[in-house]
PDB file of C-alpha atoms in Angstrom:
ATOM      1  CA  MET A   1     120.793  93.749  78.154  1.00  0.00           C
ATOM      2  CA  SER A   2     119.603  92.647  74.304  1.00  0.00           C
ATOM      3  CA  GLU A   3     119.147  95.610  71.686  1.00  0.00           C
ATOM      4  CA  GLN A   4     115.482  95.199  72.024  1.00  0.00           C
ATOM      5  CA  SER A   5     115.363  95.787  75.508  1.00  0.00           C
ATOM      6  CA  THR A   6     118.025  98.689  75.099  1.00  0.00           C
ATOM      7  CA  ASP A   7     115.605  99.920  72.535  1.00  0.00           C
ATOM      8  CA  LEU A   8     112.717  99.806  74.775  1.00  0.00           C
ATOM      9  CA  ARG A   9     114.420 101.555  77.638  1.00  0.00           C
ATOM     10  CA  GLU A  10     115.727 104.397  75.291  1.00  0.00           C
ATOM     11  CA  THR A  11     111.654 104.790  74.190  1.00  0.00           C
ATOM     12  CA  VAL A  12     110.793 105.054  77.884  1.00  0.00           C
ATOM     13  CA  ARG A  13     113.416 107.384  78.675  1.00  0.00           C
ATOM     14  CA  ARG A  14     112.478 109.817  75.949  1.00  0.00           C
ATOM     15  CA  ARG A  15     108.800 109.582  76.838  1.00  0.00           C
ATOM     16  CA  TYR A  16     109.403 110.814  80.307  1.00  0.00           C
ATOM     17  CA  THR A  17     112.202 113.144  78.955  1.00  0.00           C
ATOM     18  CA  ALA A  18     109.184 114.909  77.088  1.00  0.00           C
ATOM     19  CA  ALA A  19     106.591 114.683  79.848  1.00  0.00           C
ATOM     20  CA  ALA A  20     109.361 116.495  82.138  1.00  0.00           C
ATOM     21  CA  ALA A  21     109.729 119.197  79.223  1.00  0.00           C
ATOM     22  CA  LYS A  22     106.171 119.666  78.859  1.00  0.00           C
ATOM     23  CA  VAL A  23     105.609 120.385  82.655  1.00  0.00           C
ATOM     24  CA  ALA A  24     108.720 122.531  82.863  1.00  0.00           C
ATOM     25  CA  GLU A  25     107.589 124.354  80.077  1.00  0.00           C
ATOM     26  CA  GLY A  26     104.061 124.828  81.401  1.00  0.00           C
ATOM     27  CA  GLY A  27     105.180 126.188  84.848  1.00  0.00           C
ATOM     28  CA  THR A  28     106.202 129.561  83.196  1.00  0.00           C
ATOM     29  CA  ALA A  29     102.963 130.004  81.634  1.00  0.00           C
ATOM     30  CA  CYS A  30     100.242 132.239  83.570  1.00  0.00           C
ATOM     31  CA  CYS A  31      98.255 129.543  84.175  1.00  0.00           C
ATOM     32  CA  GLY A  32     100.549 126.898  85.229  1.00  0.00           C
ATOM     33  CA  PRO A  33     101.483 123.499  83.904  1.00  0.00           C
ATOM     34  CA  GLU A  34      98.961 121.010  82.057  1.00  0.00           C
ATOM     35  CA  PRO A  35      98.416 117.383  83.270  1.00  0.00           C
ATOM     36  CA  VAL A  36     100.636 115.511  81.318  1.00  0.00           C
ATOM     37  CA  GLU A  37      97.993 112.513  81.526  1.00  0.00           C
ATOM     38  CA  VAL A  38      94.403 113.607  81.036  1.00  0.00           C
ATOM     39  CA  ASP A  39      92.724 110.061  81.064  1.00  0.00           C
ATOM     40  CA  GLU A  40      90.298 108.684  83.937  1.00  0.00           C
ATOM     41  CA  ASN A  41      92.508 105.678  84.286  1.00  0.00           C
ATOM     42  CA  PHE A  42      96.219 107.385  84.718  1.00  0.00           C
ATOM     43  CA  GLY A  43      97.458 110.796  85.988  1.00  0.00           C
ATOM     44  CA  SER A  44      96.936 112.951  88.826  1.00  0.00           C
ATOM     45  CA  THR A  45      93.170 112.490  88.945  1.00  0.00           C
ATOM     46  CA  LEU A  46      93.757 109.066  90.764  1.00  0.00           C
ATOM     47  CA  TYR A  47      94.960 111.198  93.924  1.00  0.00           C
ATOM     48  CA  ALA A  48      92.257 112.802  96.238  1.00  0.00           C
ATOM     49  CA  ALA A  49      91.994 116.673  95.929  1.00  0.00           C
ATOM     50  CA  ASP A  50      93.114 117.239  99.300  1.00  0.00           C
ATOM     51  CA  ASP A  51      96.727 115.401  98.477  1.00  0.00           C
ATOM     52  CA  ARG A  52      96.955 117.357  95.067  1.00  0.00           C
ATOM     53  CA  ASP A  53      96.167 120.902  96.562  1.00  0.00           C
ATOM     54  CA  THR A  54      99.016 120.485  99.058  1.00  0.00           C
ATOM     55  CA  LEU A  55     101.816 119.620  96.298  1.00  0.00           C
ATOM     56  CA  PRO A  56     103.393 121.812  93.655  1.00  0.00           C
ATOM     57  CA  ALA A  57     101.408 122.100  90.664  1.00  0.00           C
ATOM     58  CA  GLU A  58     104.469 120.814  88.514  1.00  0.00           C
ATOM     59  CA  ALA A  59     104.274 117.402  90.640  1.00  0.00           C
ATOM     60  CA  VAL A  60     100.947 116.872  89.989  1.00  0.00           C
ATOM     61  CA  ALA A  61     100.983 117.603  86.308  1.00  0.00           C
ATOM     62  CA  ALA A  62     103.839 115.542  85.987  1.00  0.00           C
ATOM     63  CA  SER A  63     102.041 112.150  87.366  1.00  0.00           C
ATOM     64  CA  LEU A  64     101.894 109.377  84.863  1.00  0.00           C
ATOM     65  CA  GLY A  65     100.877 106.461  87.096  1.00  0.00           C
ATOM     66  CA  CYS A  66      97.734 104.229  87.118  1.00  0.00           C
ATOM     67  CA  GLY A  67      97.067 104.742  91.082  1.00  0.00           C
ATOM     68  CA  ASN A  68      98.045 106.085  94.011  1.00  0.00           C
ATOM     69  CA  PRO A  69     100.460 103.934  96.157  1.00  0.00           C
ATOM     70  CA  THR A  70     100.787 106.268  99.022  1.00  0.00           C
ATOM     71  CA  ALA A  71      97.063 105.387 100.011  1.00  0.00           C
ATOM     72  CA  VAL A  72      97.866 101.836 100.004  1.00  0.00           C
ATOM     73  CA  ALA A  73     101.476 101.414 101.736  1.00  0.00           C
ATOM     74  CA  GLU A  74     100.287 102.108 105.120  1.00  0.00           C
ATOM     75  CA  LEU A  75     103.333 104.522 105.555  1.00  0.00           C
ATOM     76  CA  ARG A  76     104.346 105.171 109.155  1.00  0.00           C
ATOM     77  CA  GLU A  77     106.110 107.868 111.201  1.00  0.00           C
ATOM     78  CA  GLY A  78     109.943 107.141 111.090  1.00  0.00           C
ATOM     79  CA  GLU A  79     109.880 104.804 108.241  1.00  0.00           C
ATOM     80  CA  ARG A  80     112.232 104.925 105.071  1.00  0.00           C
ATOM     81  CA  VAL A  81     110.224 104.671 101.595  1.00  0.00           C
ATOM     82  CA  LEU A  82     111.747 104.032  98.178  1.00  0.00           C
ATOM     83  CA  ASP A  83     109.817 105.099  95.257  1.00  0.00           C
ATOM     84  CA  LEU A  84     110.770 103.204  91.929  1.00  0.00           C
ATOM     85  CA  GLY A  85     110.219 105.427  88.851  1.00  0.00           C
ATOM     86  CA  SER A  86     109.577 108.671  91.056  1.00  0.00           C
ATOM     87  CA  GLY A  87     109.292 110.901  88.073  1.00  0.00           C
ATOM     88  CA  GLY A  88     108.148 114.250  89.093  1.00  0.00           C
ATOM     89  CA  GLY A  89     108.076 113.404  92.514  1.00  0.00           C
ATOM     90  CA  ILE A  90     104.265 113.450  93.361  1.00  0.00           C
ATOM     91  CA  ASP A  91     104.807 109.796  95.440  1.00  0.00           C
ATOM     92  CA  VAL A  92     108.180 110.902  97.059  1.00  0.00           C
ATOM     93  CA  LEU A  93     106.541 114.320  98.420  1.00  0.00           C
ATOM     94  CA  LEU A  94     103.378 112.500  99.648  1.00  0.00           C
ATOM     95  CA  SER A  95     105.529 109.668 101.375  1.00  0.00           C
ATOM     96  CA  ALA A  96     107.614 112.386 103.072  1.00  0.00           C
ATOM     97  CA  ARG A  97     104.634 113.761 104.625  1.00  0.00           C
ATOM     98  CA  ARG A  98     103.369 110.525 105.920  1.00  0.00           C
ATOM     99  CA  VAL A  99     106.604 109.259 107.501  1.00  0.00           C
ATOM    100  CA  GLY A 100     107.370 112.772 108.780  1.00  0.00           C
ATOM    101  CA  PRO A 101     110.788 114.464 109.863  1.00  0.00           C
ATOM    102  CA  THR A 102     111.831 111.172 111.453  1.00  0.00           C
ATOM    103  CA  GLY A 103     111.452 109.404 108.297  1.00  0.00           C
ATOM    104  CA  ARG A 104     113.112 109.802 104.881  1.00  0.00           C
ATOM    105  CA  ALA A 105     111.545 109.420 101.196  1.00  0.00           C
ATOM    106  CA  TYR A 106     113.593 108.371  98.142  1.00  0.00           C
ATOM    107  CA  GLY A 107     112.857 108.861  94.798  1.00  0.00           C
ATOM    108  CA  LEU A 108     114.867 106.800  92.122  1.00  0.00           C
ATOM    109  CA  ASP A 109     114.792 107.742  88.538  1.00  0.00           C
ATOM    110  CA  MET A 110     116.981 107.260  85.401  1.00  0.00           C
ATOM    111  CA  THR A 111     115.729 110.442  83.532  1.00  0.00           C
ATOM    112  CA  ASP A 112     118.101 113.811  84.109  1.00  0.00           C
ATOM    113  CA  GLU A 113     114.900 115.811  83.339  1.00  0.00           C
ATOM    114  CA  MET A 114     112.563 114.197  85.496  1.00  0.00           C
ATOM    115  CA  LEU A 115     115.084 114.355  88.399  1.00  0.00           C
ATOM    116  CA  GLN A 116     115.830 118.155  87.873  1.00  0.00           C
ATOM    117  CA  LEU A 117     111.856 118.336  88.074  1.00  0.00           C
ATOM    118  CA  ALA A 118     111.550 116.494  91.108  1.00  0.00           C
ATOM    119  CA  LEU A 119     114.004 118.570  93.094  1.00  0.00           C
ATOM    120  CA  ALA A 120     112.671 121.343  92.050  1.00  0.00           C
ATOM    121  CA  ASN A 121     109.306 120.368  93.531  1.00  0.00           C
ATOM    122  CA  ALA A 122     110.649 119.236  96.588  1.00  0.00           C
ATOM    123  CA  ALA A 123     112.427 122.914  96.988  1.00  0.00           C
ATOM    124  CA  LYS A 124     109.079 124.224  96.317  1.00  0.00           C
ATOM    125  CA  ALA A 125     107.504 121.898  98.838  1.00  0.00           C
ATOM    126  CA  GLY A 126     109.950 122.466 101.526  1.00  0.00           C
ATOM    127  CA  ALA A 127     110.625 118.838 101.650  1.00  0.00           C
ATOM    128  CA  ALA A 128     113.827 118.373 103.971  1.00  0.00           C
ATOM    129  CA  ASN A 129     113.621 114.535 104.200  1.00  0.00           C
ATOM    130  CA  VAL A 130     113.720 113.444 100.488  1.00  0.00           C
ATOM    131  CA  GLU A 131     116.456 112.250  98.304  1.00  0.00           C
ATOM    132  CA  PHE A 132     116.619 111.607  94.746  1.00  0.00           C
ATOM    133  CA  LEU A 133     118.917 109.203  93.131  1.00  0.00           C
ATOM    134  CA  LYS A 134     119.858 108.297  89.591  1.00  0.00           C
ATOM    135  CA  GLY A 135     119.669 104.662  88.558  1.00  0.00           C
ATOM    136  CA  THR A 136     117.333 102.031  87.113  1.00  0.00           C
ATOM    137  CA  ILE A 137     114.859  99.916  89.107  1.00  0.00           C
ATOM    138  CA  GLU A 138     116.676  96.999  88.032  1.00  0.00           C
ATOM    139  CA  ALA A 139     119.947  98.086  89.765  1.00  0.00           C
ATOM    140  CA  VAL A 140     118.980 100.400  92.666  1.00  0.00           C
ATOM    141  CA  PRO A 141     121.998 102.569  94.350  1.00  0.00           C
ATOM    142  CA  LEU A 142     121.197 101.738  97.919  1.00  0.00           C
ATOM    143  CA  PRO A 143     122.667  99.290 100.339  1.00  0.00           C
ATOM    144  CA  ALA A 144     120.675  96.075 101.315  1.00  0.00           C
ATOM    145  CA  ASN A 145     118.351  95.875 104.144  1.00  0.00           C
ATOM    146  CA  THR A 146     117.748  99.489 104.383  1.00  0.00           C
ATOM    147  CA  ILE A 147     114.123 100.291 103.328  1.00  0.00           C
ATOM    148  CA  ASP A 148     110.980  99.767 104.982  1.00  0.00           C
ATOM    149  CA  VAL A 149     108.668 100.131 102.216  1.00  0.00           C
ATOM    150  CA  VAL A 150     108.940 100.213  98.480  1.00  0.00           C
ATOM    151  CA  ILE A 151     106.515 101.861  96.465  1.00  0.00           C
ATOM    152  CA  SER A 152     105.991 102.448  92.718  1.00  0.00           C
ATOM    153  CA  ASN A 153     103.447 103.647  90.519  1.00  0.00           C
ATOM    154  CA  CYS A 154     102.784 102.031  87.139  1.00  0.00           C
ATOM    155  CA  VAL A 155     106.392 101.547  86.440  1.00  0.00           C
ATOM    156  CA  ILE A 156     107.743  98.041  86.990  1.00  0.00           C
ATOM    157  CA  ASN A 157     105.533  97.003  83.949  1.00  0.00           C
ATOM    158  CA  LEU A 158     107.857  99.355  81.958  1.00  0.00           C
ATOM    159  CA  SER A 159     110.730  97.212  82.772  1.00  0.00           C
ATOM    160  CA  THR A 160     112.138  94.510  80.373  1.00  0.00           C
ATOM    161  CA  ASP A 161     113.960  92.706  83.198  1.00  0.00           C
ATOM    162  CA  LYS A 162     111.268  92.315  85.994  1.00  0.00           C
ATOM    163  CA  PRO A 163     112.785  89.357  87.972  1.00  0.00           C
ATOM    164  CA  ALA A 164     115.772  91.991  88.465  1.00  0.00           C
ATOM    165  CA  VAL A 165     113.454  94.768  89.481  1.00  0.00           C
ATOM    166  CA  PHE A 166     111.961  91.994  92.007  1.00  0.00           C
ATOM    167  CA  ALA A 167     115.081  90.829  93.180  1.00  0.00           C
ATOM    168  CA  GLU A 168     116.586  94.407  93.830  1.00  0.00           C
ATOM    169  CA  THR A 169     113.321  95.301  95.492  1.00  0.00           C
ATOM    170  CA  PHE A 170     113.721  92.420  97.925  1.00  0.00           C
ATOM    171  CA  ARG A 171     117.401  93.000  98.482  1.00  0.00           C
ATOM    172  CA  VAL A 172     117.015  96.728  99.656  1.00  0.00           C
ATOM    173  CA  LEU A 173     114.109  95.802 101.966  1.00  0.00           C
ATOM    174  CA  LYS A 174     114.681  95.414 105.681  1.00  0.00           C
ATOM    175  CA  PRO A 175     113.296  91.963 106.825  1.00  0.00           C
ATOM    176  CA  GLY A 176     109.849  92.428 107.602  1.00  0.00           C
ATOM    177  CA  GLY A 177     109.876  95.157 104.937  1.00  0.00           C
ATOM    178  CA  ARG A 178     106.788  95.569 102.433  1.00  0.00           C
ATOM    179  CA  ILE A 179     105.877  96.626  98.836  1.00  0.00           C
ATOM    180  CA  GLY A 180     102.924  98.560  98.363  1.00  0.00           C
ATOM    181  CA  VAL A 181     102.799  98.921  94.448  1.00  0.00           C
ATOM    182  CA  SER A 182     100.407 100.136  91.556  1.00  0.00           C
ATOM    183  CA  ASP A 183     100.890  98.768  88.340  1.00  0.00           C
ATOM    184  CA  VAL A 184      99.010  97.400  85.244  1.00  0.00           C
ATOM    185  CA  VAL A 185      98.261  93.497  85.107  1.00  0.00           C
ATOM    186  CA  ALA A 186      96.784  91.432  82.528  1.00  0.00           C
ATOM    187  CA  ASP A 187      94.438  88.646  82.967  1.00  0.00           C
ATOM    188  CA  ASP A 188      95.722  85.555  83.153  1.00  0.00           C
ATOM    189  CA  THR A 189      94.093  84.380  79.859  1.00  0.00           C
ATOM    190  CA  LEU A 190      95.414  87.083  77.764  1.00  0.00           C
ATOM    191  CA  THR A 191      98.580  85.992  75.668  1.00  0.00           C
ATOM    192  CA  PRO A 192     101.668  88.672  75.566  1.00  0.00           C
ATOM    193  CA  ASP A 193     100.703  88.995  71.609  1.00  0.00           C
ATOM    194  CA  GLN A 194      96.822  89.961  72.876  1.00  0.00           C
ATOM    195  CA  ARG A 195      98.207  92.369  75.542  1.00  0.00           C
ATOM    196  CA  ALA A 196     100.184  94.277  72.876  1.00  0.00           C
ATOM    197  CA  GLU A 197      97.203  94.490  70.637  1.00  0.00           C
ATOM    198  CA  ARG A 198      95.874  96.479  73.606  1.00  0.00           C
ATOM    199  CA  GLY A 199      98.479  99.073  73.908  1.00  0.00           C
ATOM    200  CA  ASP A 200     102.285  99.531  73.122  1.00  0.00           C
ATOM    201  CA  HIS A 201     105.025  98.866  75.891  1.00  0.00           C
ATOM    202  CA  VAL A 202     105.504 102.649  77.061  1.00  0.00           C
ATOM    203  CA  GLY A 203     102.083 103.171  77.405  1.00  0.00           C
ATOM    204  CA  CYS A 204     102.227 100.459  80.098  1.00  0.00           C
ATOM    205  CA  ILE A 205     100.175  97.634  78.357  1.00  0.00           C
ATOM    206  CA  ALA A 206     102.298  95.477  76.334  1.00  0.00           C
ATOM    207  CA  GLY A 207     104.948  94.993  79.067  1.00  0.00           C
ATOM    208  CA  ALA A 208     102.517  93.951  81.940  1.00  0.00           C
ATOM    209  CA  LEU A 209     102.385  90.767  83.554  1.00  0.00           C
ATOM    210  CA  SER A 210      99.843  88.308  84.268  1.00  0.00           C
ATOM    211  CA  PHE A 211      98.075  88.005  87.676  1.00  0.00           C
ATOM    212  CA  ALA A 212      99.786  84.658  87.760  1.00  0.00           C
ATOM    213  CA  GLU A 213     103.227  85.670  86.222  1.00  0.00           C
ATOM    214  CA  TYR A 214     103.273  89.010  88.755  1.00  0.00           C
ATOM    215  CA  ARG A 215     102.681  86.501  92.004  1.00  0.00           C
ATOM    216  CA  ALA A 216     105.261  84.047  90.500  1.00  0.00           C
ATOM    217  CA  GLY A 217     107.906  86.720  90.148  1.00  0.00           C
ATOM    218  CA  LEU A 218     107.385  88.199  93.614  1.00  0.00           C
ATOM    219  CA  GLU A 219     107.365  84.739  95.056  1.00  0.00           C
ATOM    220  CA  ALA A 220     110.370  83.843  93.306  1.00  0.00           C
ATOM    221  CA  ALA A 221     112.344  86.659  94.551  1.00  0.00           C
ATOM    222  CA  GLY A 222     111.556  85.434  98.119  1.00  0.00           C
ATOM    223  CA  PHE A 223     108.308  87.654  98.888  1.00  0.00           C
ATOM    224  CA  THR A 224     105.520  86.108 100.984  1.00  0.00           C
ATOM    225  CA  ASP A 225     101.972  87.215 101.636  1.00  0.00           C
ATOM    226  CA  VAL A 226     101.518  88.315  98.221  1.00  0.00           C
ATOM    227  CA  GLU A 227      98.356  90.141  97.340  1.00  0.00           C
ATOM    228  CA  ILE A 228      97.208  91.678  93.883  1.00  0.00           C
ATOM    229  CA  THR A 229      93.982  93.303  93.785  1.00  0.00           C
ATOM    230  CA  PRO A 230      92.569  94.756  90.666  1.00  0.00           C
ATOM    231  CA  ALA A 231      91.292  98.517  91.187  1.00  0.00           C
ATOM    232  CA  HIS A 232      90.026  99.593  87.713  1.00  0.00           C
ATOM    233  CA  PRO A 233      90.320  98.853  84.202  1.00  0.00           C
ATOM    234  CA  VAL A 234      92.728 100.416  81.832  1.00  0.00           C
ATOM    235  CA  ALA A 235      92.042  98.155  78.583  1.00  0.00           C
ATOM    236  CA  ASP A 236      90.027  94.967  77.957  1.00  0.00           C
ATOM    237  CA  GLY A 237      91.472  92.239  80.166  1.00  0.00           C
ATOM    238  CA  MET A 238      94.030  94.954  81.559  1.00  0.00           C
ATOM    239  CA  HIS A 239      93.830  96.335  84.923  1.00  0.00           C
ATOM    240  CA  SER A 240      95.179  98.934  87.416  1.00  0.00           C
ATOM    241  CA  ALA A 241      96.079  96.920  90.281  1.00  0.00           C
ATOM    242  CA  ILE A 242      97.476  96.992  93.858  1.00  0.00           C
ATOM    243  CA  VAL A 243      99.967  94.728  94.643  1.00  0.00           C
ATOM    244  CA  ARG A 244     101.095  93.815  98.101  1.00  0.00           C
ATOM    245  CA  ALA A 245     103.802  91.711  99.545  1.00  0.00           C
ATOM    246  CA  THR A 246     106.336  91.042 102.364  1.00  0.00           C
ATOM    247  CA  LYS A 247     110.253  90.263 102.654  1.00  0.00           C
ATOM    248  CA  PRO A 248     109.710  87.635 105.351  1.00  0.00           C
ATOM    249  CA  VAL A 249     111.665  87.979 108.650  1.00  0.00           C
ATOM    250  CA  THR A 250     113.857  85.109 109.443  1.00  0.00           C
ATOM    251  CA  ALA A 251     116.325  84.342 112.334  1.00  0.00           C
ATOM    252  CA  GLU A 252     119.181  84.834 109.769  1.00  0.00           C
ATOM    253  CA  SER A 253     118.160  87.866 108.640  1.00  0.00           C
ATOM    254  CA  ALA A 254     116.632  89.399 111.607  1.00  0.00           C
ATOM    255  CA  THR A 255     119.800  88.891 113.587  1.00  0.00           C
ATOM    256  CA  PRO A 256     122.992  90.133 111.245  1.00  0.00           C
ATOM    257  CA  THR A 257     126.237  88.726 112.347  1.00  0.00           C
ATOM    258  CA  ALA A 258     129.251  90.486 112.725  1.00  0.00           C
ATOM    259  CA  GLU A 259     130.355  89.692 109.104  1.00  0.00           C
ATOM    260  CA  SER A 260     127.484  91.122 107.544  1.00  0.00           C
ATOM    261  CA  ARG A 261     127.409  94.223 109.791  1.00  0.00           C
ATOM    262  CA  ASP A 262     130.670  94.983 108.726  1.00  0.00           C
ATOM    263  CA  ALA A 263     130.059  94.580 105.185  1.00  0.00           C
ATOM    264  CA  CYS A 264     127.509  97.488 105.519  1.00  0.00           C
ATOM    265  CA  CYS A 265     129.871 100.270 106.171  1.00  0.00           C
ATOM    266  CA  GLY A 266     131.111  99.015 109.275  1.00  0.00           C
ATOM    267  CA  VAL A 267     128.065 100.706 110.720  1.00  0.00           C
ATOM    268  CA  ASP A 268     125.226  98.824 112.465  1.00  0.00           C
ATOM    269  CA  SER A 269     121.755  99.706 111.488  1.00  0.00           C
ATOM    270  CA  CYS A 270     123.259 101.293 108.617  1.00  0.00           C
ATOM    271  CA  CYS A 271     121.057 104.152 107.011  1.00  0.00           C
ATOM    272  CA  THR A 272     118.776 104.401 109.713  1.00  0.00           C
ATOM    273  CA  PRO A 273     118.549 106.852 112.778  1.00  0.00           C
ATOM    274  CA  ALA A 274     119.787 104.352 115.036  1.00  0.00           C
ATOM    275  CA  GLU A 275     123.029 103.800 112.819  1.00  0.00           C
ATOM    276  CA  THR A 276     126.120 103.363 115.128  1.00  0.00           C
ATOM    277  CA  SER A 277     129.630 102.485 114.448  1.00  0.00           C
ATOM    278  CA  VAL A 278     130.812  98.724 114.888  1.00  0.00           C
ATOM    279  CA  ASP A 279     134.283  99.958 116.190  1.00  0.00           C
ATOM    280  CA  PRO A 280     133.324 102.302 118.958  1.00  0.00           C
ATOM    281  CA  ALA A 281     136.767 104.151 118.587  1.00  0.00           C
ATOM    282  CA  VAL A 282     135.770 105.648 115.386  1.00  0.00           C
ATOM    283  CA  THR A 283     132.538 107.650 114.366  1.00  0.00           C
ATOM    284  CA  VAL A 284     129.626 106.784 112.282  1.00  0.00           C
ATOM    285  CA  SER A 285     130.780 109.203 109.296  1.00  0.00           C
ATOM    286  CA  GLU A 286     134.745 107.699 109.832  1.00  0.00           C
ATOM    287  CA  ALA A 287     133.377 104.282 109.239  1.00  0.00           C
ATOM    288  CA  LYS A 288     131.727 105.030 106.383  1.00  0.00           C
ATOM    289  CA  ALA A 289     134.503 106.868 104.675  1.00  0.00           C
ATOM    290  CA  ALA A 290     137.073 104.055 105.542  1.00  0.00           C
ATOM    291  CA  SER A 291     134.954 101.547 104.013  1.00  0.00           C
ATOM    292  CA  GLY A 292     134.228 103.480 100.750  1.00  0.00           C
ATOM    293  CA  CYS A 293     130.267 102.659 101.563  1.00  0.00           C
ATOM    294  CA  GLY A 294     127.745 104.279  99.052  1.00  0.00           C
ATOM    295  CA  CYS A 295     125.340 105.115 101.842  1.00  0.00           C
ATOM    296  CA  GLN A 296     127.145 108.463 103.149  1.00  0.00           C
ATOM    297  CA  ASN A 297     123.849 109.990 104.472  1.00  0.00           C
TER     298      ASN A 297
END
């Protein structure tokens, strides 16, 4: 990673650390936490009141996104969902409700303070089917082909290596899996310099891809059925947009070989409710422990 990229990531980290601290401090006040974002284009006002009212106040206050990806991802009972850049956990908690007790919602964040806040919010919400992971969206700490849906809320534009984000998203999705992302996207006519004039990187503006760049990036990673639909303007020529795409089902990926099964912890249907040991003589737990697999749930 270049020095500039490292500096930008640290700037993003500091912003989210400060946001988490603000919410945590507000939670001890008599009137509860104040929203971090007070803007019609960003924050908790983009969620329906019915959704906000069912969540811990701290999860709502910590919302920094530009949309509501859970409203467009068409989540189903029993699915496994991954939220890239999960922050205080608002989208993870909403996803957990939609996929139900047979499903699971993962949140990935690189900021310790946000992870602590998210864990506290999950406990307050009584959400048993959630898990929060520390890591970056360019290197997702989950096995390949284990997630049904990837969501994200105004986070991918913050990455300085978007091809890596798209590649990792494609990797963790099961064949036939899909993405439902809210992100800031620029008109194709705007140059990178013009985007920077409209806002800084950490404010989700300068780092935004254009519509054409976003589509090309997803397709280069292998996605099909790419749809990028503007939702509302956030600056001149810049939009909050809904991004959908699908990981294609191929004969090769839909029918894993014995070699590929063994590579995933010695377990068939790894990290799903249907997982079974490849070797019937050992249990699933024993197979995972023997392989040193990082997916132990």
